Structure formats: structure tokens, C-alpha cells
Short mmCIF file of C-alpha atoms and ligand atoms in Angstrom, two decimals:
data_model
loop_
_atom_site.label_atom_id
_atom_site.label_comp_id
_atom_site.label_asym_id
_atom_site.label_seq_id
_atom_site.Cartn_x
_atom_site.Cartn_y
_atom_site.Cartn_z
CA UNK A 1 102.82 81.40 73.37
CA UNK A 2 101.14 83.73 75.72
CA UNK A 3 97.85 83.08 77.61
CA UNK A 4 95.30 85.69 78.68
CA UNK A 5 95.15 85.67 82.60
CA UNK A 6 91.09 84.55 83.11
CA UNK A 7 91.48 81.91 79.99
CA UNK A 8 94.34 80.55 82.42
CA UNK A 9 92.52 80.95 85.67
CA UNK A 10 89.60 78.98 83.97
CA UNK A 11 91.58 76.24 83.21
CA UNK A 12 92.95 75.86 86.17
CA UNK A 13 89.97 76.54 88.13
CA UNK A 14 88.00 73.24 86.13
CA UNK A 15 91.50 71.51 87.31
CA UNK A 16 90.85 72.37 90.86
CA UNK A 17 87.21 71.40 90.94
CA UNK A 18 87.96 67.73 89.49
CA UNK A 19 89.83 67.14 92.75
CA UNK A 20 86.30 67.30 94.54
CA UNK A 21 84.44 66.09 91.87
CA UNK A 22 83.42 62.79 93.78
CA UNK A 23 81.36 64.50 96.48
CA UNK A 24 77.43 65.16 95.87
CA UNK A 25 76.31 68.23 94.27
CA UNK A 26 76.04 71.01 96.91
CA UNK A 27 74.03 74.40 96.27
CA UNK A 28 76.05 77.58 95.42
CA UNK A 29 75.34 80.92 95.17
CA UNK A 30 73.35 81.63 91.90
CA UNK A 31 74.37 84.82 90.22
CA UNK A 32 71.59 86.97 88.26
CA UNK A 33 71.17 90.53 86.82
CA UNK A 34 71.34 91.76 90.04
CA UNK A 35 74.80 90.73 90.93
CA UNK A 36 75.68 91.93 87.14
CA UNK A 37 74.74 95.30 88.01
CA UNK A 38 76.22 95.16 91.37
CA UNK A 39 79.65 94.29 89.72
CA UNK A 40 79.33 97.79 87.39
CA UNK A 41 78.58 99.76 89.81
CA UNK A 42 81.85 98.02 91.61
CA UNK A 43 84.16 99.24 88.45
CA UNK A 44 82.50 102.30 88.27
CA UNK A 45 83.53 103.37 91.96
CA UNK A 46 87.07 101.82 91.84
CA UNK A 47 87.10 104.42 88.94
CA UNK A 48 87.76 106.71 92.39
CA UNK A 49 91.38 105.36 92.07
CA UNK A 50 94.68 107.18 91.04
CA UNK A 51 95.75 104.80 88.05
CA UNK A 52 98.06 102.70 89.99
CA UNK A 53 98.95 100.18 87.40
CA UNK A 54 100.38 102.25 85.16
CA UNK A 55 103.68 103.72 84.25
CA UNK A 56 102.72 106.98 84.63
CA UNK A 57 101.61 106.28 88.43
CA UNK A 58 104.84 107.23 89.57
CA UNK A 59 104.04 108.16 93.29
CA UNK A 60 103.63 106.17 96.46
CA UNK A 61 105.21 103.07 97.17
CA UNK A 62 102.26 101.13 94.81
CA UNK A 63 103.67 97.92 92.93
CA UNK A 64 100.83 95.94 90.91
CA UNK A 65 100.96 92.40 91.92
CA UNK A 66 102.46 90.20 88.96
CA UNK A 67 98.99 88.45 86.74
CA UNK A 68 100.41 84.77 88.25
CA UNK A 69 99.77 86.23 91.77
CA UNK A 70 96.11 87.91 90.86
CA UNK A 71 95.36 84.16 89.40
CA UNK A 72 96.91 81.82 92.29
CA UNK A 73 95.09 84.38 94.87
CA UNK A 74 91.55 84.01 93.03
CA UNK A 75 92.07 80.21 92.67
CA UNK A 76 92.63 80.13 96.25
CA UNK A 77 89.89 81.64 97.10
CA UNK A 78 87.73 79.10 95.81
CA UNK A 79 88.81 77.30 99.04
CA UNK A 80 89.61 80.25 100.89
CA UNK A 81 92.07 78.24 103.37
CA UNK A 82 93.09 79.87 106.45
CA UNK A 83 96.55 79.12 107.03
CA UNK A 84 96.47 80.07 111.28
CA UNK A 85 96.11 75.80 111.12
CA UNK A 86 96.86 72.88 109.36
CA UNK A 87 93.31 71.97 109.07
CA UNK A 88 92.32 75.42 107.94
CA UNK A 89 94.84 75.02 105.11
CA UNK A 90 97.25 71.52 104.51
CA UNK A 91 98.48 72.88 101.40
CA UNK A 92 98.27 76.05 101.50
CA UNK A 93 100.41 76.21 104.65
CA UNK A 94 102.74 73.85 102.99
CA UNK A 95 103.22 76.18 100.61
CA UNK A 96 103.53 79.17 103.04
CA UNK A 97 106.64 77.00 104.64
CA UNK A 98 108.31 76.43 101.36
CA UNK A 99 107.78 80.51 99.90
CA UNK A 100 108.96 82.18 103.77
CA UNK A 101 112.16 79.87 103.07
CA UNK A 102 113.26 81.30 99.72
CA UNK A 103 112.77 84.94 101.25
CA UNK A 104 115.35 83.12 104.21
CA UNK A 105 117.17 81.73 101.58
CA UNK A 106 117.61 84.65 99.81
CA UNK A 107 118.97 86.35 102.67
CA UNK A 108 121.87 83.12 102.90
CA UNK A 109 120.37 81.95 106.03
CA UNK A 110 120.74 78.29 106.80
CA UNK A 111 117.77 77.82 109.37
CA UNK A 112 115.31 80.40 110.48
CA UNK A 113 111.77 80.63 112.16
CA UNK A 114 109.45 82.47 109.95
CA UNK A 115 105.94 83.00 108.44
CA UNK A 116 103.65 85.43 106.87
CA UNK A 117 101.22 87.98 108.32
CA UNK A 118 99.26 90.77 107.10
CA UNK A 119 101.67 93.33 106.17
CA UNK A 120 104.80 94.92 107.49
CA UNK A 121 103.37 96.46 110.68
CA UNK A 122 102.50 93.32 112.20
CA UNK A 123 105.33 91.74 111.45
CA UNK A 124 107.91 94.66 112.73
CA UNK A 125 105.43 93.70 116.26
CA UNK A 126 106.12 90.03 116.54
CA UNK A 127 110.13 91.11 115.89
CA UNK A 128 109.83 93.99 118.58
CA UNK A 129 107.86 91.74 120.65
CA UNK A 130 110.26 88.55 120.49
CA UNK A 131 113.02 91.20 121.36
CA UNK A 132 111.22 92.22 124.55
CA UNK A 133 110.88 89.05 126.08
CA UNK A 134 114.54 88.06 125.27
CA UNK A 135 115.66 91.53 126.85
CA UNK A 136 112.16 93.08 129.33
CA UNK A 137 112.19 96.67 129.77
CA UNK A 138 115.31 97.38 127.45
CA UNK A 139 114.67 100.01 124.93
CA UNK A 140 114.10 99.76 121.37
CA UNK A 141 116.38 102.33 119.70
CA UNK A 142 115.52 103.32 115.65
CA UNK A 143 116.71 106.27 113.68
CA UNK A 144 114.44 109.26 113.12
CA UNK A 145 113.67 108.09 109.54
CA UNK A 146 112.49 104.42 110.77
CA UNK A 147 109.09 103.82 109.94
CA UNK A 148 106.17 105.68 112.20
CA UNK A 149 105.19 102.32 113.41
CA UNK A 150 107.86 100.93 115.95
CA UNK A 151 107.79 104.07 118.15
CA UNK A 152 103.97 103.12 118.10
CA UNK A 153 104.85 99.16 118.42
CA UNK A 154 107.04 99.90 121.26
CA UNK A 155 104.84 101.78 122.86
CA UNK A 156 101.93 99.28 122.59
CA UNK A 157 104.16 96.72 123.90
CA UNK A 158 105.80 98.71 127.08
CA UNK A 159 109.35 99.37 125.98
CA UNK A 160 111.03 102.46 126.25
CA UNK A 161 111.66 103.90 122.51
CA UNK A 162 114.49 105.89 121.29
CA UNK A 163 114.83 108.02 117.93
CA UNK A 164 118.42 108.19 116.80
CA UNK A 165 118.80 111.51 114.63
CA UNK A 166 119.70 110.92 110.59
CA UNK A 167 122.15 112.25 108.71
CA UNK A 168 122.30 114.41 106.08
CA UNK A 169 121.67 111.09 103.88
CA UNK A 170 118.74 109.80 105.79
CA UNK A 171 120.74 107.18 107.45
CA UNK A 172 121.24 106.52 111.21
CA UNK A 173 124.11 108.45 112.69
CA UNK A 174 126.38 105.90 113.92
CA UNK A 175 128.18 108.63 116.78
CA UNK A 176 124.48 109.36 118.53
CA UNK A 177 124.21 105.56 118.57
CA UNK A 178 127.50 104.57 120.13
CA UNK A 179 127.12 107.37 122.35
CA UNK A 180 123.39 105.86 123.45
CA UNK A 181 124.78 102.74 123.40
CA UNK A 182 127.10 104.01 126.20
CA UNK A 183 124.82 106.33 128.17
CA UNK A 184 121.38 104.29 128.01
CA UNK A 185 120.04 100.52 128.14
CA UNK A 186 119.41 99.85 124.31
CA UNK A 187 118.45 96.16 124.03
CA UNK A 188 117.15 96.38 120.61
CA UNK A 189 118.56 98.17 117.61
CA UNK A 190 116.25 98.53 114.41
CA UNK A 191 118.25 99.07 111.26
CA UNK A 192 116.09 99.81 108.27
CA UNK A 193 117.91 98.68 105.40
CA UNK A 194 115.67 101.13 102.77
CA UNK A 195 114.04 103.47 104.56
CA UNK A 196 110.18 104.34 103.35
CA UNK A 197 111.05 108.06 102.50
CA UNK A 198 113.69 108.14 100.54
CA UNK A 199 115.28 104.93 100.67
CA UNK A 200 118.26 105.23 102.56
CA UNK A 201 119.72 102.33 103.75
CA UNK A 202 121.31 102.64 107.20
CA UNK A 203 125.05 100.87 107.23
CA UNK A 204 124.40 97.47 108.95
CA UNK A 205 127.62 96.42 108.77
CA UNK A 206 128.79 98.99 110.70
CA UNK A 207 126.35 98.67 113.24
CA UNK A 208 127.51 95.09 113.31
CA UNK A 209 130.63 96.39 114.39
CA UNK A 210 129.23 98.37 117.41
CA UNK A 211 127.23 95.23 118.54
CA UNK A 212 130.73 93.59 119.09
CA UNK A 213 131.54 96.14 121.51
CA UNK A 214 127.75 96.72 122.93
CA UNK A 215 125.91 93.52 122.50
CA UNK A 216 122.33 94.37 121.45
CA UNK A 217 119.75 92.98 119.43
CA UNK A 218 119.44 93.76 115.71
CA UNK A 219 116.07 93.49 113.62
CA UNK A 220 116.15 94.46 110.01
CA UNK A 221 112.86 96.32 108.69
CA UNK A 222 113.45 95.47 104.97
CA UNK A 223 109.75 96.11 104.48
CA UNK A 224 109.97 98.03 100.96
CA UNK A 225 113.90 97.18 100.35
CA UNK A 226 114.72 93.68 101.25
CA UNK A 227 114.41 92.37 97.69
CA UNK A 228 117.14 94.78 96.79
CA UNK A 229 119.80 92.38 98.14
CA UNK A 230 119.26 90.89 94.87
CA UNK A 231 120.42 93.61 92.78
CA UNK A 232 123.66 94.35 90.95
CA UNK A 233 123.45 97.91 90.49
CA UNK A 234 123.40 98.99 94.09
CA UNK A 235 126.80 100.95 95.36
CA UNK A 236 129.33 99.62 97.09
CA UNK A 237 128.74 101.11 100.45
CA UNK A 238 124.78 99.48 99.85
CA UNK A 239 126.00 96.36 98.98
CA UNK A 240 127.87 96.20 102.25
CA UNK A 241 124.62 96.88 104.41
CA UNK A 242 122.80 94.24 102.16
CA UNK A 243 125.72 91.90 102.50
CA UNK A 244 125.82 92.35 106.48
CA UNK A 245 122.21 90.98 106.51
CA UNK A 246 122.81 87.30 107.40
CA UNK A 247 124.11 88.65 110.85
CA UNK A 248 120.71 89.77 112.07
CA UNK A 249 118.54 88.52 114.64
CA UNK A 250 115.61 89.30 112.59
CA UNK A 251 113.93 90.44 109.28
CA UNK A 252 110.88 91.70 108.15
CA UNK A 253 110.90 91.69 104.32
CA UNK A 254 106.94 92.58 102.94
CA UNK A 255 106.00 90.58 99.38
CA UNK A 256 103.48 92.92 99.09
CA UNK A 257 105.82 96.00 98.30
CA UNK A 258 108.14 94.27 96.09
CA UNK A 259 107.44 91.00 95.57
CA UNK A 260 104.67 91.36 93.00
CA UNK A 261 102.29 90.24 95.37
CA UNK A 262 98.24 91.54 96.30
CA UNK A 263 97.82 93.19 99.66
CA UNK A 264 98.07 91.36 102.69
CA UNK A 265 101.31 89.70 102.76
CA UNK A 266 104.54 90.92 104.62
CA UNK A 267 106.98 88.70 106.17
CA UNK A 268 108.69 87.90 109.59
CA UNK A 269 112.08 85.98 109.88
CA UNK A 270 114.07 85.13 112.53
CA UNK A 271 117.54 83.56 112.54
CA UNK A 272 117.09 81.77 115.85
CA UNK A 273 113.91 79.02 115.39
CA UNK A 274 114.38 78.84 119.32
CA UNK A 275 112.25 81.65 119.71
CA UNK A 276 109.32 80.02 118.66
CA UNK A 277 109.17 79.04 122.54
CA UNK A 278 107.45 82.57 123.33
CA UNK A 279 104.33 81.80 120.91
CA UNK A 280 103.25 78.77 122.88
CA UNK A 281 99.11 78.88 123.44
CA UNK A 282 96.91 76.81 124.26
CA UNK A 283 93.42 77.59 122.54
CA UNK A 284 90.51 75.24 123.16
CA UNK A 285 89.12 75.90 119.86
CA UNK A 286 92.38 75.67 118.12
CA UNK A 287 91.93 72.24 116.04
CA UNK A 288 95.11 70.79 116.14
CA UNK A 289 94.67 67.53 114.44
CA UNK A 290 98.14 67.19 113.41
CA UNK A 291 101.72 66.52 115.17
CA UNK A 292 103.26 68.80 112.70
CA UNK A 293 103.94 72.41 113.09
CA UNK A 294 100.60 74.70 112.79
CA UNK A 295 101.69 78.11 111.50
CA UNK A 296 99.12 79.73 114.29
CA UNK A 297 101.87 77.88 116.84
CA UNK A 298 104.13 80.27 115.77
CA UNK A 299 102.37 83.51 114.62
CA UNK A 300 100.52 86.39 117.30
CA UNK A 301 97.90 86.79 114.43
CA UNK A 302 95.38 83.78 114.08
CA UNK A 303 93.21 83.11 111.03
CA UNK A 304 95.22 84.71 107.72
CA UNK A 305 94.60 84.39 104.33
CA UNK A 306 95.72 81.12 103.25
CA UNK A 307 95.05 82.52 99.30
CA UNK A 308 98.26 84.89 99.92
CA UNK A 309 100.71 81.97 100.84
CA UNK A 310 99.41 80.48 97.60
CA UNK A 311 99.77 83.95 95.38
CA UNK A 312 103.62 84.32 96.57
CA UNK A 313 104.54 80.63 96.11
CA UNK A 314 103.17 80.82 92.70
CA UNK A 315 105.23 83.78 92.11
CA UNK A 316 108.29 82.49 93.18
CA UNK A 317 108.46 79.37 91.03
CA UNK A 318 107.62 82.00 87.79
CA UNK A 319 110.07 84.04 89.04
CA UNK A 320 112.52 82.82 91.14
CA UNK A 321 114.82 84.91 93.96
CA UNK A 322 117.92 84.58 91.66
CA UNK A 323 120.53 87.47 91.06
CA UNK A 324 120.53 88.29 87.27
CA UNK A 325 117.13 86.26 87.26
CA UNK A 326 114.25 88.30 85.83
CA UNK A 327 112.62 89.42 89.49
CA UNK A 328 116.40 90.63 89.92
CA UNK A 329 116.40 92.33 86.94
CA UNK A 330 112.89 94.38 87.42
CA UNK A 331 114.55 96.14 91.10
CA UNK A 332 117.66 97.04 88.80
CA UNK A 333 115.72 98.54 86.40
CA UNK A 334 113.62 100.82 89.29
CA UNK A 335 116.68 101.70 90.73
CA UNK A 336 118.26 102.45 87.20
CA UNK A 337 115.40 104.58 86.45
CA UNK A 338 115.96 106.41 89.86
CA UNK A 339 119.67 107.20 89.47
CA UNK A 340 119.04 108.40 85.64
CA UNK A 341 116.01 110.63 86.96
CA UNK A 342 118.52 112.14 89.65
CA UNK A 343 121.04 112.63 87.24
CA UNK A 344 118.62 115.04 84.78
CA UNK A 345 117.22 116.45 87.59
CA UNK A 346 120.50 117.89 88.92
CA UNK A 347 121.29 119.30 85.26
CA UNK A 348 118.03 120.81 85.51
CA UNK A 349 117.76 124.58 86.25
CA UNK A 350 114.13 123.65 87.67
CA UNK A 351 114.99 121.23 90.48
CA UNK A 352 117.28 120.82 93.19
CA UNK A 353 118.35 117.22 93.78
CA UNK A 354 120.15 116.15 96.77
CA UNK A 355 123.70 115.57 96.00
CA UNK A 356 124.13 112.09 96.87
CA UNK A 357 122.19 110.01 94.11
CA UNK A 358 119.32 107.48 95.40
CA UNK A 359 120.43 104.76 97.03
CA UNK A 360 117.41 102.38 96.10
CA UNK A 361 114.34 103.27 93.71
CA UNK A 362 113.26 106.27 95.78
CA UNK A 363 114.22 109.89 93.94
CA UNK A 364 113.05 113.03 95.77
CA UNK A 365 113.60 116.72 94.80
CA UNK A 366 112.73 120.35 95.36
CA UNK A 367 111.76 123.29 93.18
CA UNK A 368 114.56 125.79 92.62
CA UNK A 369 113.08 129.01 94.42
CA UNK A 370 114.58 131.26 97.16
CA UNK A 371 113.44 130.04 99.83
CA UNK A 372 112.08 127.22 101.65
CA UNK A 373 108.15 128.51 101.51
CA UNK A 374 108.22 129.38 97.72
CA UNK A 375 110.40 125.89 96.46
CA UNK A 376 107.39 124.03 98.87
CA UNK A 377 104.35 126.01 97.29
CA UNK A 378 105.91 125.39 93.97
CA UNK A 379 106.38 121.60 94.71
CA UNK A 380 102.24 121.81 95.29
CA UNK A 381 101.49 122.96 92.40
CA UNK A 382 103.75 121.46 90.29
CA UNK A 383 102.31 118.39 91.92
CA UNK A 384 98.48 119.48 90.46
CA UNK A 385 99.40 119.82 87.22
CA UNK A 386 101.56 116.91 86.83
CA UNK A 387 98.17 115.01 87.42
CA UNK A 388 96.14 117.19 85.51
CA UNK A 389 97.96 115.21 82.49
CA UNK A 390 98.03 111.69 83.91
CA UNK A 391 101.17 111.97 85.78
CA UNK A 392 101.33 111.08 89.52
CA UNK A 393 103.81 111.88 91.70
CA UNK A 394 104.00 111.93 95.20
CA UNK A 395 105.23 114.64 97.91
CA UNK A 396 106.83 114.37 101.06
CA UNK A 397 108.28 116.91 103.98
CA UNK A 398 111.70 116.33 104.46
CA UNK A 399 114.33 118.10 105.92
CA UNK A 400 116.04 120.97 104.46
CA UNK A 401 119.47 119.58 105.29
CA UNK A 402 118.86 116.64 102.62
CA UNK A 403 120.12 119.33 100.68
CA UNK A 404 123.25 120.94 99.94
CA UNK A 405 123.88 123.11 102.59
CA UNK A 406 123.86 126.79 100.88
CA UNK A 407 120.41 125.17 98.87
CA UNK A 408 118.57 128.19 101.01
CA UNK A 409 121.59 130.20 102.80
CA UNK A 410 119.16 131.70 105.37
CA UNK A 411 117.51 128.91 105.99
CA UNK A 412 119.58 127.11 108.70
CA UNK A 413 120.42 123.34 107.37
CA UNK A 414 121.26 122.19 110.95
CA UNK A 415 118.14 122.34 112.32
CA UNK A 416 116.00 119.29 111.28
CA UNK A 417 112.56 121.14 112.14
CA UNK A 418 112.76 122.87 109.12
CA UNK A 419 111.34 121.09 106.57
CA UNK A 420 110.82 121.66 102.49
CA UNK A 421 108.04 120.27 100.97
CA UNK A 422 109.37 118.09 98.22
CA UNK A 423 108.14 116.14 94.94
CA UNK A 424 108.68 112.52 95.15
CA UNK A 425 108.38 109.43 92.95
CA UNK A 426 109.22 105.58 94.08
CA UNK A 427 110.12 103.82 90.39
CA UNK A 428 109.24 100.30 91.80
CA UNK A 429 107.61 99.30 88.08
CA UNK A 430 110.01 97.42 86.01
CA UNK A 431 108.87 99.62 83.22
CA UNK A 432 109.62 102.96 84.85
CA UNK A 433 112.86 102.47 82.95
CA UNK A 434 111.37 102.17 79.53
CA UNK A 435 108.77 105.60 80.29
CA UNK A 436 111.37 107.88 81.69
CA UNK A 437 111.67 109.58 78.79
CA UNK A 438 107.84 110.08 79.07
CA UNK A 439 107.90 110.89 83.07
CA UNK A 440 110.51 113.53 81.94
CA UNK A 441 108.62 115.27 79.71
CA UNK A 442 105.63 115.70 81.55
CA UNK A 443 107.66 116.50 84.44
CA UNK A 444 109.11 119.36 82.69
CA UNK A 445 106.07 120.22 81.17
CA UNK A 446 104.35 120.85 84.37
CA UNK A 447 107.37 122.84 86.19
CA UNK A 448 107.71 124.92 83.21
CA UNK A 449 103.83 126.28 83.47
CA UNK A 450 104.32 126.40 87.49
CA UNK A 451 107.79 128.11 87.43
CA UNK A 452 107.88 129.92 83.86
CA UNK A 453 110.98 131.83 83.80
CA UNK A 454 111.32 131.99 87.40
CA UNK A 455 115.11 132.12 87.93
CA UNK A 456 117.65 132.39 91.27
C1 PLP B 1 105.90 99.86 104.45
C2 PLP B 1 106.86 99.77 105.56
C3 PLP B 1 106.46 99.29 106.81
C4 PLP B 1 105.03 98.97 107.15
O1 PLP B 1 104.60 97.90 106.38
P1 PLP B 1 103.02 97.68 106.08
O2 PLP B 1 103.05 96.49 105.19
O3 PLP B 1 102.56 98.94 105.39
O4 PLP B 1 102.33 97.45 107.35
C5 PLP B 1 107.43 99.16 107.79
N1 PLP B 1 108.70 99.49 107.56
C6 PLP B 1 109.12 99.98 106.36
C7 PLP B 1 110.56 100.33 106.17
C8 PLP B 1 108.20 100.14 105.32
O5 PLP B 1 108.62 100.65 104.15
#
């Protein structure tokens, strides 16, 4: 039996209502022609939208949230609870409590300190921030390929920031660490375990290692690849970043990339619930009618959508943070779809693929040309007609030594100022497995009416 999402939503919505049936009738807003026009006009502009829904959409890092999260969020709404405090939200903050511990869960922790906020940025602050008042003035160290944001965070929040080169994989070097760990006072060390790019996944475990000898702080940004620790297909040197995870100080993990959830929802975790001490406040208009724990007691945002606590718990009990469960199976299919994608494109006398194959569900490539300028202009325009017929892919500026290194032999490969500009497609859809074949051809399509018979 399946149900239509608004035939459920209705249902549930007339469920909802009965709980308040007993109080007198109040006035609501009447809806007329007006608003009926209104609400065309509304689809008409969101026309103005690349079609990010579909398989085809095969760009940026744009996941639709899952129908049970569409239908919590809107019945949620109705109430619109604000889960900063407990009178702003009882069960909706309840809920919030119970869905930030199966993210902790799923990372095997056995107590943490955690809660929502409004995306990945803001939680990557409170985990920078929390590390600058364990450690004042020590830098905040991150590898070149770390999202834009913490050299921005750090700088907001007074701490000296330091960009650790990549390798030729995207992942932190570990020698320029150690030797910063020896030469400068690196309190914090940010390991992004899938980086937004290209989705490397920089090797936490042996960072752990260093921390024995160094002793520094370590905060996960798992923003876009957290979930991945649920997969089966990932390699084993992957695995062994994913599996170092529990050892953290903190993680930042956002629902709203992969966890089938609407905008508006990333995550914050710490393994130590003693920090919670730095968030103490006392606000004269906060309502605190309860002894127990107001999420606003331990957040640095204050009113957030209740309606997206509600949205991922719903989610979770559909589709639970199991390994071989059905969420678990949707990542392995993205990142199956990734690795088969690299695979054709390497056989392909278009493309150049980098030779090590994706480590998540992130596959970027260049346009076989002579040189740097020509593959990048190519990329462009292969880029415009891809779209022309419906598909859309992204493209990126990456650094000519995520190639092999006679890709371009004038071009030197050492020097990562020179950059290529490169096509680029995040498979995050469950279904980008099942419409390769279709991605493919359109793909090719498109490169053969850029390139024609354009050989090196
Ligand atoms: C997306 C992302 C962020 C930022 O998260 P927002 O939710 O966009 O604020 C931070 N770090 C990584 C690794 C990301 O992929």
C-alpha cells in the first residue's frame, strides 16, 4: 500500500488538530482568490530553479529531502515550535534530544553534548568556538581543501588560522602538519572527513596518531560526509578515517546534505557534555519554566525551527541509521554510481579522470585538450550544452596536480596556483545509480559536439 504525501499530511494534520479541539474557536486566516493567485505566481517563479529533484540534476551538493520529512516539517508548522526553549517547543525539543542522539549513536559514542542549528556553518562556530575557550589564542589549523568557512570562523572569533597544503588526493598532508605541530602553537586541528570539493577524506586515524605525540584538539567537519560511516562500499584506507571517528572531540554532521532532510538543519556534537559549562546565559526574557535542560542552554543560536527537529526525527524512525539498512544503502549506491562514472570516464578518450577513484560520491574530471586553458574552456562549454538537454552538472577550479602528473607536461603540477577548470557531479540521489546509463549518454553527447574529433 502506498499513500500520496498531502492525502497523508491531511490525515495527520485532522489528528493533530483533535489534540486542541477542546479550546474555543479562534479566527484564522481566510484564504480567497487572491491568495490562489498569489500561490501561481509562487510556482511560476520557483520555475527560475535548475530541476533539483531530479536524476538528471547531477551538480551541486543538492539532496531532495525524503516526502516523510516535507510532511513532518509542514505538520510542524502548524505549531511552528521554536525549540531555543522548552516552552517554545516540549515536544518538539524532545524529539530534537532523541534524533541528535542517533547521529551520536551512529558515530558509537556513549555520551555526548549535542543539538541542532541552522546548517553546517554555525555549527563548525560553536565547535571552533568551544575549542577556543578550552585552548585561548591557540590556532586553528585546517587543510587547504577545508571548507571556506573556518578560516572565516576563526577569524570572527580571534584565533590565529592555519591552512595545511593537500595532497595530490585532496587530503591533508600529514608531514606539513607534524612539522606545524612542531614549529607553531596549533590547539585545534580540523579534519574534514569528506571534503566539499571532491570528497576526500583526510586520514583521521593517522592524525590520531600525531595527537599522541602533540596533544591538540580534533573537530570533525562531516558536514556533507558523516553519513558515509554507514556505508560498506567505502575503501579500506576510508573506512579507517570513518572508523577513527569515535576519538574526536567534536563533530559536525549536517541532515540537511545527506540526511534527506529540508534546509535548515546541520548538527553539532561533542564527546565531552562538560562543555556545556561555556554556554551558560542568563537572559531575562528567556522563559525557563522548567528544571530540565532548555536546548537554548546549550546552543549560541536562540529561537530555531522547532519544525526541523520534528522533519529529522520522523526520518529517522522511517529510516533508521543502520548499516545495510535502506538510508545505508542509498550513500552506497551514490558512491557506487561515482566509482562506475570514474571508471568510464578514464576509458574515455574525452576525459581525464584523476587516477585515484572517488573516495565518497563526489567524481570530478577534465576535458582531454593540450593544455590547461583549452581542457578549462572546453569544460565550459561542455557544461552549456549538457544543460541545454536537461543535464546539470557542476564545475569547479581545482588544481592541476589532482591529475596525473604528465596530464599537461608544461604545465608545472607542483605548483597549486595553477588551476584547471573542471566538470563536476556529486551523485548524492539514491537513483543516480539506476540513470547512469542516462547521465552517460548525455554526457557523451555533449563532449562529442564540444570536442568533435579533437584528439592529443
Ligand atoms: C557544506 C559544508 C559546510 C557548511 O555547511 P552549511 O550547512 O552549508 O552551512 C561545512 N563543511 C563542509 C565539509 C561542508 O561540506
Amino acid at each position: 500500500m502506498t499513500y500520496d504525501i498531502f492525502h497523508l499530511l491531511t490525515e495527520a494534520q485532522s489528528r493533530l488538530d483533535e489534540g486542541f479541539a477542546h479550546l474555543p474557536p479562534a479566527p484564522t486566516h481566510a484564504l480567497g482568490e487572491a491568495a490562489s493567485d498569489i500561490l501561481h505566481q509562487v510556482a511560476d517563479r520557483l520555475h527560475d530553479n535548475y530541476p533539483y529533484a531530479h536524476p538528471l540534476y547531477a551538480g551541486q551538493m543538492l539532496k531532495p529531502p525524503h516526502p516523510i520529512a516535507r510532511a513532518a516539517y509542514a505538520l510542524a508548522m502548524s505549531v511552528n515550535p521554536n525549540n531555543h526553549a522548552l516552552d517554545g517547543g516540549r515536544a518538539s525539543s524532545a524529539m530534537e534530544i532523541e534524533a541528535v542522539a542517533a547521529l551520536a549513536k551512529m558515530f558509537h559514542w556513549p555520551q555526548h553534548l549535542g543539538h541542532l542549528s541552522s546548517g553546517g556553518t554555525f555549527a563548525n562556530l560553536e565547535a571552533l568556538w568551544v575549542a577556543g575557550q578550552l585552548a585561548p589564542g591557540k590556532a586553528i589549523a585546517a587543510s587547504d581543501q577545508a571548507h571556506y568557512t573556518h578560516s572565516r570562523i576563526s577569524s570572527v572569533l580571534g584565533l590565529p588560522f592555519l591552512a595545511i597544503p593537500s595532497d595530490d588526493r585532496g587530503r591533508m598532508d600529514l608531514h606539513v602538519l607534524e612539522h606545524l605541530l612542531e614549529t607553531q602553537n596549533i590547539g585545534t586541528v580540523v579534519v574534514t572527513l569528506g571534503t566539499t570539493a571532491i570528497g576526500s577524506v583526510d586520514s583521521l586515524d593517522q592524525i590520531l596518531t600525531l595527537q599522541k605525540k602533540f596533544h591538540f584538539r580534533i573537530h570533525v567537519d562531516a558536514a556533507y560526509g558523516g553519513y558515509f560511516t554507514l556505508a560498506s562500499s567505502l575503501s579500506p584506507e576510508t573506512r579507517a578515517a570513518f572508523d577513527a571517528i569515535p576519538q574526536a572531540d567534536s563533530i559536525v554532521i549536517d541532515p540537511h546534505k545527506h540526511g534527506l532532510q529540508p534546509y535548515g538543519c546541520g548538527s553539532i556534537l561533542f564527546r565531552d557534555p562538560a562543555v556545556g559549562r561555556f554556554y551558560k546565559h542568563d537572559s531575562p526574557y528567556t522563559y525557563f519554566s522548567s528544571k530540565d535542560l532548555h536546548l537554548g542552554e546549550i546552543s549560541l543560536e536562540c529561537s530555531r525551527a522547532g519544525a526541523s527537529a520534528v522533519a529529522l526525527w520522523a526520518t529517522q524512525q522511517l529510516l533508521p541509521y543502520i548499516p545495510g539498512g535502506i538510508f545505508a544503502q542509498g550513500l552506497e549506491a551514490g558512491h557506487t554510481a561515482a566509482l562506475e562514472l570514474h571508471r568510464r570516464l578514464t576509458e574515455s578518450p574525452h576525459f581525464l579522470a584523476p587516477s585515484s577513484p572517488p573516495q565518497l560520491d563526489i567524481v570530478f574530471w577534465a576535458v582531454n585538450a593540450p593544455t590547461p586553458e583549452a581542457s578549462s574552456a572546453l569544460a565550459q562549454s561542455i557544461f552549456d550544452e549538457a544543460a541545454k538537454n536537461d543535464l546539470h552538472l557542476a564545475l569547479a577550479k581545482l588544481p592541476v596536480r589532482f591529475f596525473p602528473h604528465n596530464t599537461w607536461p608544461d604545465t608545472p603540477s607542483n605548483d597549486a596556483e595553477i588551476k584547471v577548470t573542471c566538470l563536476r557531479s556529486v551523485l548524492m540521489k539514491p537513483e543516480h545509480l539506476l540513470w547512469l546509463d542516462h547521465l552517460w549518454q548525455r554526457l557523451q553527447a555533449a563532449a562529442d559536439s564540444q570536442v568533435g574529433s579533437i584528439t592529443r
